[in-house]
Amino acid sequence: QVQLVESGGGLVQAGGSLRLSCAASGQTISRYAMGWFRQAPGKEREFVAAISSGGWTTYIADSVKGRFTISRDNAKNTLYLQMNSLKPEDTAVYYCGCRRTSMASSSSEEYAYWGQGTQVTVSS
């Protein structure tokens, strides 16, 4: 079992930045791919970014490409999402997920473990 806890969300003005963290416990995540997804009110959960176990492969959604960066520190068992140039449409609950394999994926169905989410609100 892997427990995931997101942090770093909050209220920010458009154009601002936030860094989300996802702390894992229960097992080391160094063998597992990780990802970030988000869900806005009334919408389905959507892919944001994913990273392979060793960090050599990353996938970024087109909607956030050039603004968001995913990274990980396996020594700290932690996943990050750096979000710059935030827009009101980035407002959502952000979730981190963990796969049971090393390969990154943009499909939420392929993730076995999820955190409780952290709210990001971007005001215009």
Tab-separated table of N, CA, C and O in Angstrom:
chain	number	residue	atom	x	y	z
A	1	GLN	N	0.828	-1.197	0.000
A	1	GLN	CA	0.000	0.000	0.000
A	1	GLN	C	0.860	1.243	0.000
A	1	GLN	O	1.897	1.305	0.648
A	2	VAL	N	0.426	2.233	-0.736
A	2	VAL	CA	1.089	3.532	-0.784
A	2	VAL	C	0.071	4.586	-0.366
A	2	VAL	O	-1.028	4.641	-0.920
A	3	GLN	N	0.431	5.398	0.616
A	3	GLN	CA	-0.409	6.518	1.015
A	3	GLN	C	0.192	7.788	0.430
A	3	GLN	O	1.413	7.994	0.488
A	4	LEU	N	-0.690	8.638	-0.112
A	4	LEU	CA	-0.251	9.863	-0.771
A	4	LEU	C	-0.953	11.063	-0.135
A	4	LEU	O	-2.173	11.026	0.075
A	5	VAL	N	-0.194	12.107	0.143
A	5	VAL	CA	-0.762	13.321	0.717
A	5	VAL	C	-0.264	14.522	-0.072
A	5	VAL	O	0.945	14.801	-0.084
A	6	GLU	N	-1.194	15.229	-0.709
A	6	GLU	CA	-0.856	16.426	-1.463
A	6	GLU	C	-0.854	17.652	-0.559
A	6	GLU	O	-1.587	17.709	0.430
A	7	SER	N	-0.056	18.629	-0.918
A	7	SER	CA	-0.029	19.909	-0.215
A	7	SER	C	0.446	20.982	-1.179
A	7	SER	O	0.935	20.673	-2.275
A	8	GLY	N	0.281	22.230	-0.767
A	8	GLY	CA	0.780	23.341	-1.566
A	8	GLY	C	-0.271	24.092	-2.342
A	8	GLY	O	0.033	25.101	-2.986
A	9	GLY	N	-1.510	23.620	-2.305
A	9	GLY	CA	-2.565	24.334	-2.994
A	9	GLY	C	-2.927	25.620	-2.286
A	9	GLY	O	-2.435	25.899	-1.184
A	10	GLY	N	-3.783	26.404	-2.919
A	10	GLY	CA	-4.210	27.668	-2.304
A	10	GLY	C	-4.830	28.582	-3.320
A	10	GLY	O	-5.165	28.172	-4.439
A	11	LEU	N	-4.985	29.831	-2.904
A	11	LEU	CA	-5.567	30.874	-3.748
A	11	LEU	C	-4.436	31.738	-4.301
A	11	LEU	O	-3.592	32.218	-3.538
A	12	VAL	N	-4.426	31.936	-5.604
A	12	VAL	CA	-3.384	32.737	-6.234
A	12	VAL	C	-4.006	33.559	-7.359
A	12	VAL	O	-5.012	33.141	-7.958
A	13	GLN	N	-3.433	34.708	-7.633
A	13	GLN	CA	-3.922	35.525	-8.738
A	13	GLN	C	-3.410	34.977	-10.070
A	13	GLN	O	-2.356	34.326	-10.129
A	14	ALA	N	-4.145	35.279	-11.116
A	14	ALA	CA	-3.717	34.875	-12.454
A	14	ALA	C	-2.312	35.407	-12.733
A	14	ALA	O	-1.995	36.554	-12.386
A	15	GLY	N	-1.501	34.547	-13.328
A	15	GLY	CA	-0.107	34.886	-13.587
A	15	GLY	C	0.841	34.452	-12.494
A	15	GLY	O	2.068	34.499	-12.681
A	16	GLY	N	0.291	34.043	-11.362
A	16	GLY	CA	1.113	33.633	-10.242
A	16	GLY	C	1.584	32.196	-10.349
A	16	GLY	O	1.340	31.510	-11.358
A	17	SER	N	2.266	31.748	-9.296
A	17	SER	CA	2.851	30.401	-9.284
A	17	SER	C	2.506	29.681	-7.982
A	17	SER	O	2.301	30.315	-6.942
A	18	LEU	N	2.480	28.374	-8.066
A	18	LEU	CA	2.356	27.499	-6.913
A	18	LEU	C	3.191	26.261	-7.168
A	18	LEU	O	3.380	25.862	-8.327
A	19	ARG	N	3.651	25.630	-6.083
A	19	ARG	CA	4.316	24.336	-6.212
A	19	ARG	C	3.577	23.340	-5.347
A	19	ARG	O	3.505	23.507	-4.117
A	20	LEU	N	3.038	22.334	-5.984
A	20	LEU	CA	2.360	21.265	-5.263
A	20	LEU	C	3.361	20.165	-4.913
A	20	LEU	O	4.279	19.881	-5.683
A	21	SER	N	3.147	19.571	-3.753
A	21	SER	CA	3.947	18.431	-3.333
A	21	SER	C	3.030	17.249	-3.055
A	21	SER	O	1.877	17.429	-2.651
A	22	CYS	N	3.550	16.069	-3.246
A	22	CYS	CA	2.817	14.837	-2.945
A	22	CYS	C	3.784	13.930	-2.188
A	22	CYS	O	4.725	13.390	-2.777
A	23	ALA	N	3.549	13.806	-0.900
A	23	ALA	CA	4.411	12.989	-0.048
A	23	ALA	C	3.861	11.572	0.030
A	23	ALA	O	2.687	11.376	0.349
A	24	ALA	N	4.705	10.606	-0.240
A	24	ALA	CA	4.293	9.208	-0.209
A	24	ALA	C	4.824	8.529	1.041
A	24	ALA	O	5.909	8.850	1.540
A	25	SER	N	4.058	7.578	1.522
A	25	SER	CA	4.475	6.760	2.661
A	25	SER	C	3.939	5.350	2.479
A	25	SER	O	3.100	5.091	1.621
A	26	GLY	N	4.449	4.448	3.294
A	26	GLY	CA	4.022	3.057	3.205
A	26	GLY	C	4.970	2.200	2.392
A	26	GLY	O	5.236	1.052	2.714
A	27	GLN	N	5.450	2.758	1.276
A	27	GLN	CA	6.429	2.103	0.424
A	27	GLN	C	7.272	3.162	-0.248
A	27	GLN	O	6.830	4.301	-0.395
A	28	THR	N	8.447	2.776	-0.676
A	28	THR	CA	9.226	3.685	-1.508
A	28	THR	C	8.594	3.750	-2.895
A	28	THR	O	8.126	2.750	-3.423
A	29	ILE	N	8.551	4.954	-3.452
A	29	ILE	CA	7.944	5.132	-4.769
A	29	ILE	C	8.985	5.122	-5.882
A	29	ILE	O	8.653	5.370	-7.036
A	30	SER	N	10.215	4.824	-5.549
A	30	SER	CA	11.283	4.912	-6.542
A	30	SER	C	11.095	3.941	-7.712
A	30	SER	O	11.669	4.152	-8.774
A	31	ARG	N	10.305	2.901	-7.522
A	31	ARG	CA	10.066	1.943	-8.611
A	31	ARG	C	8.807	2.262	-9.405
A	31	ARG	O	8.515	1.594	-10.401
A	32	TYR	N	8.062	3.271	-8.975
A	32	TYR	CA	6.737	3.514	-9.530
A	32	TYR	C	6.633	4.844	-10.280
A	32	TYR	O	7.160	5.863	-9.838
A	33	ALA	N	5.907	4.804	-11.388
A	33	ALA	CA	5.557	6.038	-12.080
A	33	ALA	C	4.498	6.794	-11.279
A	33	ALA	O	3.703	6.190	-10.563
A	34	MET	N	4.523	8.116	-11.422
A	34	MET	CA	3.604	8.970	-10.681
A	34	MET	C	2.960	9.959	-11.644
A	34	MET	O	3.480	10.220	-12.734
A	35	GLY	N	1.845	10.538	-11.204
A	35	GLY	CA	1.197	11.517	-12.063
A	35	GLY	C	0.354	12.504	-11.287
A	35	GLY	O	0.041	12.286	-10.111
A	36	TRP	N	0.026	13.590	-11.966
A	36	TRP	CA	-0.890	14.605	-11.437
A	36	TRP	C	-2.113	14.674	-12.343
A	36	TRP	O	-1.991	14.693	-13.572
A	37	PHE	N	-3.260	14.748	-11.718
A	37	PHE	CA	-4.529	14.915	-12.406
A	37	PHE	C	-5.283	16.030	-11.704
A	37	PHE	O	-4.955	16.392	-10.568
A	38	ARG	N	-6.300	16.573	-12.366
A	38	ARG	CA	-7.111	17.606	-11.730
A	38	ARG	C	-8.565	17.437	-12.103
A	38	ARG	O	-8.900	16.857	-13.135
A	39	GLN	N	-9.417	17.954	-11.231
A	39	GLN	CA	-10.854	17.875	-11.474
A	39	GLN	C	-11.504	19.183	-11.060
A	39	GLN	O	-11.435	19.577	-9.885
A	40	ALA	N	-12.113	19.836	-12.033
A	40	ALA	CA	-12.842	21.070	-11.776
A	40	ALA	C	-14.304	20.725	-11.504
A	40	ALA	O	-14.786	19.666	-11.905
A	41	PRO	N	-15.043	21.614	-10.826
A	41	PRO	CA	-16.455	21.333	-10.523
A	41	PRO	C	-17.247	21.029	-11.787
A	41	PRO	O	-17.155	21.766	-12.777
A	42	GLY	N	-18.000	19.942	-11.752
A	42	GLY	CA	-18.844	19.575	-12.876
A	42	GLY	C	-18.120	18.946	-14.043
A	42	GLY	O	-18.725	18.681	-15.086
A	43	LYS	N	-16.817	18.725	-13.891
A	43	LYS	CA	-16.030	18.133	-14.980
A	43	LYS	C	-15.395	16.824	-14.542
A	43	LYS	O	-15.260	16.549	-13.347
A	44	GLU	N	-14.977	16.045	-15.510
A	44	GLU	CA	-14.296	14.791	-15.209
A	44	GLU	C	-12.836	15.070	-14.845
A	44	GLU	O	-12.271	16.113	-15.189
A	45	ARG	N	-12.252	14.106	-14.151
A	45	ARG	CA	-10.831	14.217	-13.805
A	45	ARG	C	-10.017	14.179	-15.095
A	45	ARG	O	-10.255	13.355	-15.971
A	46	GLU	N	-9.048	15.083	-15.194
A	46	GLU	CA	-8.239	15.153	-16.397
A	46	GLU	C	-6.757	15.073	-16.078
A	46	GLU	O	-6.302	15.484	-15.012
A	47	PHE	N	-6.026	14.543	-17.037
A	47	PHE	CA	-4.588	14.376	-16.901
A	47	PHE	C	-3.879	15.724	-16.943
A	47	PHE	O	-4.236	16.595	-17.734
A	48	VAL	N	-2.858	15.874	-16.098
A	48	VAL	CA	-2.034	17.077	-16.093
A	48	VAL	C	-0.592	16.738	-16.475
A	48	VAL	O	-0.032	17.318	-17.404
A	49	ALA	N	0.018	15.799	-15.740
A	49	ALA	CA	1.422	15.474	-15.989
A	49	ALA	C	1.746	14.115	-15.389
A	49	ALA	O	1.104	13.693	-14.424
A	50	ALA	N	2.746	13.449	-15.965
A	50	ALA	CA	3.170	12.150	-15.452
A	50	ALA	C	4.677	12.015	-15.594
A	50	ALA	O	5.294	12.659	-16.453
A	51	ILE	N	5.258	11.170	-14.749
A	51	ILE	CA	6.702	10.985	-14.743
A	51	ILE	C	7.021	9.530	-14.451
A	51	ILE	O	6.362	8.895	-13.625
A	52	SER	N	8.016	9.001	-15.137
A	52	SER	CA	8.415	7.615	-14.922
A	52	SER	C	9.144	7.476	-13.584
A	52	SER	O	9.483	8.469	-12.938
A	53	SER	N	9.387	6.252	-13.188
A	53	SER	CA	9.947	6.000	-11.858
A	53	SER	C	11.283	6.691	-11.649
A	53	SER	O	11.552	7.232	-10.574
A	54	GLY	N	12.134	6.677	-12.662
A	54	GLY	CA	13.442	7.304	-12.538
A	54	GLY	C	13.479	8.743	-13.004
A	54	GLY	O	14.518	9.398	-12.923
A	55	GLY	N	12.355	9.230	-13.500
A	55	GLY	CA	12.267	10.615	-13.946
A	55	GLY	C	12.742	10.850	-15.359
A	55	GLY	O	12.808	11.999	-15.801
A	56	TRP	N	13.102	9.776	-16.083
A	56	TRP	CA	13.648	9.980	-17.426
A	56	TRP	C	12.598	10.265	-18.481
A	56	TRP	O	12.921	10.731	-19.566
A	57	THR	N	11.329	9.978	-18.180
A	57	THR	CA	10.242	10.239	-19.120
A	57	THR	C	9.169	11.066	-18.432
A	57	THR	O	8.746	10.717	-17.316
A	58	THR	N	8.746	12.140	-19.082
A	58	THR	CA	7.647	12.950	-18.565
A	58	THR	C	6.644	13.210	-19.687
A	58	THR	O	7.015	13.323	-20.854
A	59	TYR	N	5.379	13.281	-19.305
A	59	TYR	CA	4.299	13.650	-20.211
A	59	TYR	C	3.588	14.858	-19.597
A	59	TYR	O	3.330	14.886	-18.395
A	60	ILE	N	3.274	15.824	-20.414
A	60	ILE	CA	2.588	17.031	-19.961
A	60	ILE	C	1.390	17.267	-20.862
A	60	ILE	O	1.507	17.201	-22.096
A	61	ALA	N	0.253	17.569	-20.262
A	61	ALA	CA	-0.937	17.876	-21.043
A	61	ALA	C	-0.720	19.151	-21.857
A	61	ALA	O	-0.054	20.085	-21.390
A	62	ASP	N	-1.306	19.186	-23.041
A	62	ASP	CA	-1.138	20.355	-23.907
A	62	ASP	C	-1.618	21.639	-23.235
A	62	ASP	O	-1.056	22.715	-23.458
A	63	SER	N	-2.646	21.518	-22.415
A	63	SER	CA	-3.243	22.701	-21.783
A	63	SER	C	-2.304	23.381	-20.785
A	63	SER	O	-2.499	24.548	-20.454
A	64	VAL	N	-1.290	22.663	-20.321
A	64	VAL	CA	-0.380	23.236	-19.324
A	64	VAL	C	1.068	23.218	-19.790
A	64	VAL	O	1.968	23.652	-19.056
A	65	LYS	N	1.312	22.743	-20.992
A	65	LYS	CA	2.676	22.635	-21.510
A	65	LYS	C	3.326	24.016	-21.564
A	65	LYS	O	2.704	24.998	-21.993
A	66	GLY	N	4.561	24.080	-21.111
A	66	GLY	CA	5.273	25.353	-21.081
A	66	GLY	C	5.028	26.150	-19.816
A	66	GLY	O	5.722	27.138	-19.554
A	67	ARG	N	4.046	25.733	-19.014
A	67	ARG	CA	3.739	26.433	-17.750
A	67	ARG	C	3.956	25.547	-16.531
A	67	ARG	O	4.352	26.036	-15.477
A	68	PHE	N	3.674	24.255	-16.656
A	68	PHE	CA	3.788	23.318	-15.530
A	68	PHE	C	4.976	22.388	-15.756
A	68	PHE	O	5.258	21.984	-16.881
A	69	THR	N	5.618	22.016	-14.651
A	69	THR	CA	6.734	21.069	-14.691
A	69	THR	C	6.542	20.027	-13.601
A	69	THR	O	6.304	20.382	-12.442
A	70	ILE	N	6.670	18.763	-13.982
A	70	ILE	CA	6.584	17.681	-13.003
A	70	ILE	C	7.993	17.207	-12.679
A	70	ILE	O	8.864	17.146	-13.557
A	71	SER	N	8.219	16.891	-11.411
A	71	SER	CA	9.521	16.375	-11.001
A	71	SER	C	9.325	15.487	-9.778
A	71	SER	O	8.237	15.455	-9.187
A	72	ARG	N	10.372	14.787	-9.422
A	72	ARG	CA	10.281	13.911	-8.256
A	72	ARG	C	11.629	13.836	-7.556
A	72	ARG	O	12.676	14.015	-8.192
A	73	ASP	N	11.579	13.567	-6.259
A	73	ASP	CA	12.778	13.345	-5.463
A	73	ASP	C	12.571	12.007	-4.771
A	73	ASP	O	11.885	11.936	-3.731
A	74	ASN	N	13.130	10.968	-5.343
A	74	ASN	CA	12.897	9.628	-4.792
A	74	ASN	C	13.537	9.458	-3.414
A	74	ASN	O	13.055	8.667	-2.604
A	75	ALA	N	14.585	10.194	-3.151
A	75	ALA	CA	15.207	10.115	-1.826
A	75	ALA	C	14.260	10.639	-0.752
A	75	ALA	O	14.304	10.187	0.400
A	76	LYS	N	13.387	11.585	-1.136
A	76	LYS	CA	12.416	12.142	-0.202
A	76	LYS	C	11.043	11.518	-0.376
A	76	LYS	O	10.098	11.919	0.311
A	77	ASN	N	10.934	10.568	-1.302
A	77	ASN	CA	9.637	9.919	-1.558
A	77	ASN	C	8.546	10.940	-1.876
A	77	ASN	O	7.403	10.837	-1.394
A	78	THR	N	8.895	11.923	-2.694
A	78	THR	CA	7.997	13.055	-2.940
A	78	THR	C	7.934	13.397	-4.423
A	78	THR	O	8.948	13.359	-5.125
A	79	LEU	N	6.726	13.740	-4.852
A	79	LEU	CA	6.441	14.187	-6.213
A	79	LEU	C	6.096	15.666	-6.161
A	79	LEU	O	5.499	16.136	-5.183
A	80	TYR	N	6.454	16.390	-7.222
A	80	TYR	CA	6.191	17.834	-7.266
A	80	TYR	C	5.503	18.224	-8.561
A	80	TYR	O	5.633	17.560	-9.586
A	81	LEU	N	4.795	19.344	-8.495
A	81	LEU	CA	4.254	19.975	-9.693
A	81	LEU	C	4.470	21.473	-9.545
A	81	LEU	O	3.836	22.116	-8.700
A	82	GLN	N	5.379	22.012	-10.332
A	82	GLN	CA	5.601	23.454	-10.363
A	82	GLN	C	4.652	24.062	-11.377
A	82	GLN	O	4.662	23.669	-12.553
A	83	MET	N	3.842	25.006	-10.922
A	83	MET	CA	2.834	25.619	-11.782
A	83	MET	C	3.115	27.110	-11.887
A	83	MET	O	3.064	27.823	-10.876
A	84	ASN	N	3.427	27.556	-13.080
A	84	ASN	CA	3.702	28.966	-13.339
A	84	ASN	C	2.659	29.542	-14.289
A	84	ASN	O	1.941	28.794	-14.959
A	85	SER	N	2.598	30.857	-14.341
A	85	SER	CA	1.664	31.543	-15.249
A	85	SER	C	0.257	30.971	-15.130
A	85	SER	O	-0.396	30.654	-16.138
A	86	LEU	N	-0.202	30.844	-13.915
A	86	LEU	CA	-1.502	30.227	-13.680
A	86	LEU	C	-2.640	31.036	-14.276
A	86	LEU	O	-2.583	32.281	-14.307
A	87	LYS	N	-3.659	30.322	-14.727
A	87	LYS	CA	-4.833	30.920	-15.341
A	87	LYS	C	-6.072	30.509	-14.551
A	87	LYS	O	-6.080	29.463	-13.900
A	88	PRO	N	-7.138	31.293	-14.638
A	88	PRO	CA	-8.375	30.905	-13.928
A	88	PRO	C	-8.859	29.507	-14.311
A	88	PRO	O	-9.412	28.792	-13.467
A	89	GLU	N	-8.628	29.095	-15.534
A	89	GLU	CA	-9.070	27.765	-15.958
A	89	GLU	C	-8.244	26.633	-15.352
A	89	GLU	O	-8.584	25.453	-15.528
A	90	ASP	N	-7.194	26.966	-14.639
A	90	ASP	CA	-6.426	25.951	-13.910
A	90	ASP	C	-7.062	25.639	-12.552
A	90	ASP	O	-6.595	24.732	-11.845
A	91	THR	N	-8.098	26.375	-12.188
A	91	THR	CA	-8.772	26.138	-10.920
A	91	THR	C	-9.373	24.741	-10.880
A	91	THR	O	-10.135	24.346	-11.774
A	92	ALA	N	-8.998	23.977	-9.865
A	92	ALA	CA	-9.443	22.580	-9.739
A	92	ALA	C	-8.879	21.987	-8.454
A	92	ALA	O	-8.022	22.605	-7.801
A	93	VAL	N	-9.356	20.809	-8.139
A	93	VAL	CA	-8.699	19.998	-7.116
A	93	VAL	C	-7.639	19.160	-7.831
A	93	VAL	O	-7.938	18.495	-8.820
A	94	TYR	N	-6.429	19.216	-7.326
A	94	TYR	CA	-5.312	18.497	-7.948
A	94	TYR	C	-5.004	17.251	-7.129
A	94	TYR	O	-4.847	17.314	-5.908
A	95	TYR	N	-4.901	16.132	-7.843
A	95	TYR	CA	-4.652	14.837	-7.219
A	95	TYR	C	-3.341	14.254	-7.719
A	95	TYR	O	-3.039	14.358	-8.912
A	96	CYS	N	-2.604	13.614	-6.839
A	96	CYS	CA	-1.461	12.833	-7.310
A	96	CYS	C	-1.829	11.357	-7.269
A	96	CYS	O	-2.633	10.921	-6.445
A	97	GLY	N	-1.264	10.623	-8.196
A	97	GLY	CA	-1.512	9.204	-8.304
A	97	GLY	C	-0.221	8.433	-8.458
A	97	GLY	O	0.798	8.986	-8.896
A	98	CYS	N	-0.274	7.164	-8.121
A	98	CYS	CA	0.897	6.284	-8.181
A	98	CYS	C	0.522	5.003	-8.915
A	98	CYS	O	-0.500	4.381	-8.601
A	99	ARG	N	1.328	4.651	-9.888
A	99	ARG	CA	1.128	3.390	-10.590
A	99	ARG	C	1.925	2.286	-9.905
A	99	ARG	O	2.797	2.546	-9.088
A	100	ARG	N	1.660	1.050	-10.273
A	100	ARG	CA	2.429	-0.089	-9.764
A	100	ARG	C	3.487	-0.530	-10.767
A	100	ARG	O	3.981	-1.655	-10.698
A	101	THR	N	3.823	0.354	-11.692
A	101	THR	CA	4.820	0.053	-12.689
A	101	THR	C	5.693	1.275	-12.898
A	101	THR	O	5.350	2.362	-12.436
A	102	SER	N	6.800	1.118	-13.609
A	102	SER	CA	7.755	2.209	-13.755
A	102	SER	C	7.427	3.175	-14.881
A	102	SER	O	7.973	4.285	-14.927
A	103	MET	N	6.534	2.782	-15.780
A	103	MET	CA	6.280	3.583	-16.978
A	103	MET	C	5.208	4.634	-16.728
A	103	MET	O	4.141	4.346	-16.180
A	104	ALA	N	5.488	5.853	-17.190
A	104	ALA	CA	4.539	6.943	-17.036
A	104	ALA	C	3.301	6.710	-17.899
A	104	ALA	O	3.374	6.091	-18.956
A	105	SER	N	2.184	7.237	-17.443
A	105	SER	CA	0.929	7.082	-18.169
A	105	SER	C	0.043	8.293	-17.949
A	105	SER	O	0.024	8.867	-16.862
A	106	SER	N	-0.737	8.634	-18.979
A	106	SER	CA	-1.689	9.735	-18.879
A	106	SER	C	-3.106	9.246	-18.578
A	106	SER	O	-4.026	10.056	-18.522
A	107	SER	N	-3.273	7.951	-18.410
A	107	SER	CA	-4.598	7.382	-18.157
A	107	SER	C	-4.826	7.191	-16.666
A	107	SER	O	-4.111	6.431	-16.006
A	108	SER	N	-5.845	7.837	-16.138
A	108	SER	CA	-6.124	7.730	-14.706
A	108	SER	C	-6.489	6.305	-14.296
A	108	SER	O	-6.271	5.916	-13.144
A	109	GLU	N	-7.009	5.531	-15.226
A	109	GLU	CA	-7.419	4.158	-14.906
A	109	GLU	C	-6.231	3.271	-14.572
A	109	GLU	O	-6.396	2.205	-13.983
A	110	GLU	N	-5.049	3.693	-14.948
A	110	GLU	CA	-3.855	2.882	-14.737
A	110	GLU	C	-3.141	3.211	-13.422
A	110	GLU	O	-2.065	2.684	-13.166
A	111	TYR	N	-3.759	4.061	-12.621
A	111	TYR	CA	-3.152	4.430	-11.344
A	111	TYR	C	-3.838	3.666	-10.211
A	111	TYR	O	-5.058	3.612	-10.147
A	112	ALA	N	-3.024	3.125	-9.320
A	112	ALA	CA	-3.552	2.274	-8.255
A	112	ALA	C	-3.828	3.030	-6.965
A	112	ALA	O	-4.702	2.625	-6.192
A	113	TYR	N	-3.071	4.072	-6.726
A	113	TYR	CA	-3.186	4.810	-5.462
A	113	TYR	C	-3.397	6.290	-5.756
A	113	TYR	O	-2.810	6.843	-6.692
A	114	TRP	N	-4.198	6.918	-4.895
A	114	TRP	CA	-4.528	8.336	-5.049
A	114	TRP	C	-4.453	9.057	-3.716
A	114	TRP	O	-4.746	8.480	-2.658
A	115	GLY	N	-4.092	10.324	-3.781
A	115	GLY	CA	-4.180	11.185	-2.612
A	115	GLY	C	-5.569	11.771	-2.492
A	115	GLY	O	-6.454	11.505	-3.315
A	116	GLN	N	-5.761	12.591	-1.465
A	116	GLN	CA	-7.082	13.162	-1.190
A	116	GLN	C	-7.329	14.451	-1.983
A	116	GLN	O	-8.456	14.935	-2.042
A	117	GLY	N	-6.280	14.995	-2.560
A	117	GLY	CA	-6.413	16.198	-3.384
A	117	GLY	C	-6.105	17.471	-2.634
A	117	GLY	O	-6.248	17.548	-1.407
A	118	THR	N	-5.694	18.482	-3.379
A	118	THR	CA	-5.463	19.809	-2.820
A	118	THR	C	-6.090	20.830	-3.764
A	118	THR	O	-5.961	20.738	-4.985
A	119	GLN	N	-6.787	21.812	-3.184
A	119	GLN	CA	-7.526	22.783	-3.984
A	119	GLN	C	-6.584	23.876	-4.494
A	119	GLN	O	-5.811	24.462	-3.722
A	120	VAL	N	-6.682	24.155	-5.774
A	120	VAL	CA	-5.988	25.290	-6.385
A	120	VAL	C	-7.045	26.216	-6.970
A	120	VAL	O	-7.867	25.774	-7.780
A	121	THR	N	-7.021	27.472	-6.551
A	121	THR	CA	-7.970	28.452	-7.051
A	121	THR	C	-7.197	29.630	-7.618
A	121	THR	O	-6.374	30.230	-6.915
A	122	VAL	N	-7.458	29.946	-8.874
A	122	VAL	CA	-6.778	31.046	-9.544
A	122	VAL	C	-7.806	32.137	-9.835
A	122	VAL	O	-8.775	31.913	-10.551
A	123	SER	N	-7.596	33.305	-9.257
A	123	SER	CA	-8.523	34.415	-9.447
A	123	SER	C	-8.066	35.292	-10.609
A	123	SER	O	-6.873	35.439	-10.875
A	124	SER	N	-9.047	35.868	-11.285
A	124	SER	CA	-8.730	36.711	-12.450
A	124	SER	C	-8.508	38.153	-12.054
A	124	SER	O	-8.784	38.559	-10.932
